[in-house]
PDB file of C-alpha atoms in Angstrom:
ATOM      1  CA  MET A   1      -5.866   0.486  29.406  1.00  0.00           C
ATOM      2  CA  ALA A   2      -5.725  -3.270  29.880  1.00  0.00           C
ATOM      3  CA  ARG A   3      -1.932  -3.174  29.008  1.00  0.00           C
ATOM      4  CA  PHE A   4      -1.273  -0.415  31.285  1.00  0.00           C
ATOM      5  CA  GLU A   5      -3.164  -2.327  34.113  1.00  0.00           C
ATOM      6  CA  ALA A   6      -1.194  -5.197  33.594  1.00  0.00           C
ATOM      7  CA  TRP A   7       2.026  -3.179  33.496  1.00  0.00           C
ATOM      8  CA  LEU A   8       1.068  -1.412  36.746  1.00  0.00           C
ATOM      9  CA  LEU A   9       0.445  -4.906  38.538  1.00  0.00           C
ATOM     10  CA  GLU A  10       3.785  -6.359  37.394  1.00  0.00           C
ATOM     11  CA  SER A  11       5.941  -3.268  37.708  1.00  0.00           C
ATOM     12  CA  PHE A  12       4.716  -2.148  41.262  1.00  0.00           C
ATOM     13  CA  LYS A  13       3.150  -5.337  42.995  1.00  0.00           C
ATOM     14  CA  PRO A  14       0.613  -2.713  44.570  1.00  0.00           C
ATOM     15  CA  THR A  15      -0.725  -3.718  47.895  1.00  0.00           C
ATOM     16  CA  SER A  16      -3.595  -1.136  47.077  1.00  0.00           C
ATOM     17  CA  VAL A  17      -4.655   1.363  44.402  1.00  0.00           C
ATOM     18  CA  GLN A  18      -6.571   4.527  45.028  1.00  0.00           C
ATOM     19  CA  ARG A  19      -8.093   6.046  41.818  1.00  0.00           C
ATOM     20  CA  GLU A  20      -9.167   9.688  41.647  1.00  0.00           C
ATOM     21  CA  TRP A  21      -7.967  10.653  44.986  1.00  0.00           C
ATOM     22  CA  PRO A  22      -8.794  14.297  45.934  1.00  0.00           C
ATOM     23  CA  LEU A  23      -5.829  16.098  47.394  1.00  0.00           C
ATOM     24  CA  LEU A  24      -6.002  19.456  49.510  1.00  0.00           C
ATOM     25  CA  HIS A  25      -3.018  20.617  51.449  1.00  0.00           C
ATOM     26  CA  VAL A  26      -1.369  23.591  52.753  1.00  0.00           C
ATOM     27  CA  ASN A  27       2.307  23.756  51.503  1.00  0.00           C
ATOM     28  CA  GLN A  28       5.242  25.325  53.400  1.00  0.00           C
ATOM     29  CA  ALA A  29       4.933  28.591  51.557  1.00  0.00           C
ATOM     30  CA  GLY A  30       1.095  28.709  52.910  1.00  0.00           C
ATOM     31  CA  THR A  31      -0.062  28.102  49.433  1.00  0.00           C
ATOM     32  CA  VAL A  32      -3.168  25.763  49.250  1.00  0.00           C
ATOM     33  CA  VAL A  33      -2.722  22.767  46.837  1.00  0.00           C
ATOM     34  CA  SER A  34      -5.795  21.350  45.396  1.00  0.00           C
ATOM     35  CA  GLY A  35      -5.839  18.469  42.939  1.00  0.00           C
ATOM     36  CA  MET A  36      -6.979  15.258  42.013  1.00  0.00           C
ATOM     37  CA  ALA A  37      -4.391  12.272  41.904  1.00  0.00           C
ATOM     38  CA  ASP A  38      -5.486   9.877  39.043  1.00  0.00           C
ATOM     39  CA  LEU A  39      -3.634   7.052  40.773  1.00  0.00           C
ATOM     40  CA  ILE A  40      -2.099   6.425  44.153  1.00  0.00           C
ATOM     41  CA  VAL A  41      -0.427   2.991  43.833  1.00  0.00           C
ATOM     42  CA  HIS A  42       0.605   1.787  47.364  1.00  0.00           C
ATOM     43  CA  THR A  43       3.579  -0.660  47.364  1.00  0.00           C
ATOM     44  CA  ALA A  44       6.071  -2.155  50.159  1.00  0.00           C
ATOM     45  CA  ASP A  45       8.435   0.670  49.260  1.00  0.00           C
ATOM     46  CA  GLY A  46       5.900   3.481  49.496  1.00  0.00           C
ATOM     47  CA  ALA A  47       3.291   5.328  47.351  1.00  0.00           C
ATOM     48  CA  TRP A  48       3.719   6.133  43.823  1.00  0.00           C
ATOM     49  CA  ILE A  49       1.706   9.007  42.280  1.00  0.00           C
ATOM     50  CA  ILE A  50       0.770   8.354  38.542  1.00  0.00           C
ATOM     51  CA  ASP A  51      -0.956  11.130  36.524  1.00  0.00           C
ATOM     52  CA  HIS A  52      -2.445  10.116  33.167  1.00  0.00           C
ATOM     53  CA  LYS A  53      -1.995  12.767  30.365  1.00  0.00           C
ATOM     54  CA  SER A  54      -3.262  12.706  26.766  1.00  0.00           C
ATOM     55  CA  ASP A  55      -1.028  15.546  25.465  1.00  0.00           C
ATOM     56  CA  GLN A  56       0.408  15.007  22.009  1.00  0.00           C
ATOM     57  CA  ILE A  57       4.212  14.986  22.683  1.00  0.00           C
ATOM     58  CA  GLU A  58       7.397  14.473  20.902  1.00  0.00           C
ATOM     59  CA  ASP A  59       9.567  13.302  23.879  1.00  0.00           C
ATOM     60  CA  SER A  60       8.075  11.770  26.906  1.00  0.00           C
ATOM     61  CA  VAL A  61      10.764  12.675  29.281  1.00  0.00           C
ATOM     62  CA  GLN A  62      10.740  16.334  28.242  1.00  0.00           C
ATOM     63  CA  ALA A  63       7.043  16.688  28.469  1.00  0.00           C
ATOM     64  CA  PHE A  64       7.263  15.208  31.911  1.00  0.00           C
ATOM     65  CA  LEU A  65       9.343  18.328  33.079  1.00  0.00           C
ATOM     66  CA  LYS A  66       6.204  20.320  32.287  1.00  0.00           C
ATOM     67  CA  TYR A  67       4.385  18.453  35.094  1.00  0.00           C
ATOM     68  CA  GLU A  68       7.135  18.177  37.672  1.00  0.00           C
ATOM     69  CA  LEU A  69       5.756  20.928  39.854  1.00  0.00           C
ATOM     70  CA  GLN A  70       2.421  19.738  39.991  1.00  0.00           C
ATOM     71  CA  LEU A  71       3.748  16.025  40.698  1.00  0.00           C
ATOM     72  CA  GLN A  72       5.997  17.394  43.571  1.00  0.00           C
ATOM     73  CA  ALA A  73       3.026  19.198  44.941  1.00  0.00           C
ATOM     74  CA  TYR A  74       1.064  16.131  45.043  1.00  0.00           C
ATOM     75  CA  ALA A  75       4.071  14.201  46.490  1.00  0.00           C
ATOM     76  CA  ASP A  76       4.362  16.710  49.090  1.00  0.00           C
ATOM     77  CA  ALA A  77       0.507  16.700  49.971  1.00  0.00           C
ATOM     78  CA  ILE A  78       0.524  12.748  50.422  1.00  0.00           C
ATOM     79  CA  ALA A  79       3.692  12.725  52.290  1.00  0.00           C
ATOM     80  CA  ALA A  80       1.952  15.272  54.740  1.00  0.00           C
ATOM     81  CA  THR A  81      -0.413  12.605  55.700  1.00  0.00           C
ATOM     82  CA  GLY A  82       2.473  10.378  56.977  1.00  0.00           C
ATOM     83  CA  THR A  83       2.627   8.272  53.689  1.00  0.00           C
ATOM     84  CA  ARG A  84       6.056   7.491  52.438  1.00  0.00           C
ATOM     85  CA  VAL A  85       6.158   8.671  48.688  1.00  0.00           C
ATOM     86  CA  ALA A  86       8.590   6.485  46.628  1.00  0.00           C
ATOM     87  CA  GLY A  87       8.029   8.376  43.302  1.00  0.00           C
ATOM     88  CA  VAL A  88       5.795   9.843  40.781  1.00  0.00           C
ATOM     89  CA  ALA A  89       5.070   9.045  37.243  1.00  0.00           C
ATOM     90  CA  VAL A  90       3.214  10.240  33.900  1.00  0.00           C
ATOM     91  CA  HIS A  91       1.404   7.716  31.973  1.00  0.00           C
ATOM     92  CA  TRP A  92       1.130   9.026  28.434  1.00  0.00           C
ATOM     93  CA  ILE A  93      -2.041   7.778  27.034  1.00  0.00           C
ATOM     94  CA  ARG A  94      -1.508   8.207  23.525  1.00  0.00           C
ATOM     95  CA  ARG A  95       1.874   6.724  23.372  1.00  0.00           C
ATOM     96  CA  GLY A  96       1.429   4.103  25.834  1.00  0.00           C
ATOM     97  CA  GLU A  97       4.558   5.207  27.782  1.00  0.00           C
ATOM     98  CA  VAL A  98       5.136   5.851  31.427  1.00  0.00           C
ATOM     99  CA  VAL A  99       8.043   7.907  32.700  1.00  0.00           C
ATOM    100  CA  ILE A 100       8.767   7.301  36.283  1.00  0.00           C
ATOM    101  CA  HIS A 101      10.559   9.454  38.877  1.00  0.00           C
ATOM    102  CA  PRO A 102      11.475   8.179  42.261  1.00  0.00           C
ATOM    103  CA  VAL A 103      11.800  10.638  45.114  1.00  0.00           C
ATOM    104  CA  GLY A 104      14.757  10.607  47.655  1.00  0.00           C
ATOM    105  CA  ALA A 105      14.637  10.329  51.467  1.00  0.00           C
ATOM    106  CA  THR A 106      13.920  14.024  51.686  1.00  0.00           C
ATOM    107  CA  GLY A 107      10.762  13.538  49.625  1.00  0.00           C
ATOM    108  CA  ARG A 108      12.284  15.707  46.647  1.00  0.00           C
ATOM    109  CA  PHE A 109      12.823  14.284  43.174  1.00  0.00           C
ATOM    110  CA  ILE A 110      16.131  12.406  42.665  1.00  0.00           C
ATOM    111  CA  GLU A 111      18.141  14.213  39.890  1.00  0.00           C
TER     112      GLU A 111
END
């Protein structure tokens, strides 16, 4: 984790970091979204939501897609508080890799 923490500081230059942050939100469809954000990294450009995953995977980018809806729901919940969301990421703990995905001005993932 020390390597990840060093990468986090160098890559994002956070102004603050929230760990294990509970989320509760009712989305536009009226569905209750409840979860726990592993990390919310606040930067000058907005917040990054980082989720730690320990799955054994072959392809980190393909595996990221499995969690895309969860991460978008978290981004929507945080954006609903008035916080600008810059992007989301998955930290693949077993591989020591991070897949990052910025969001656009609409708050939706940039393809």
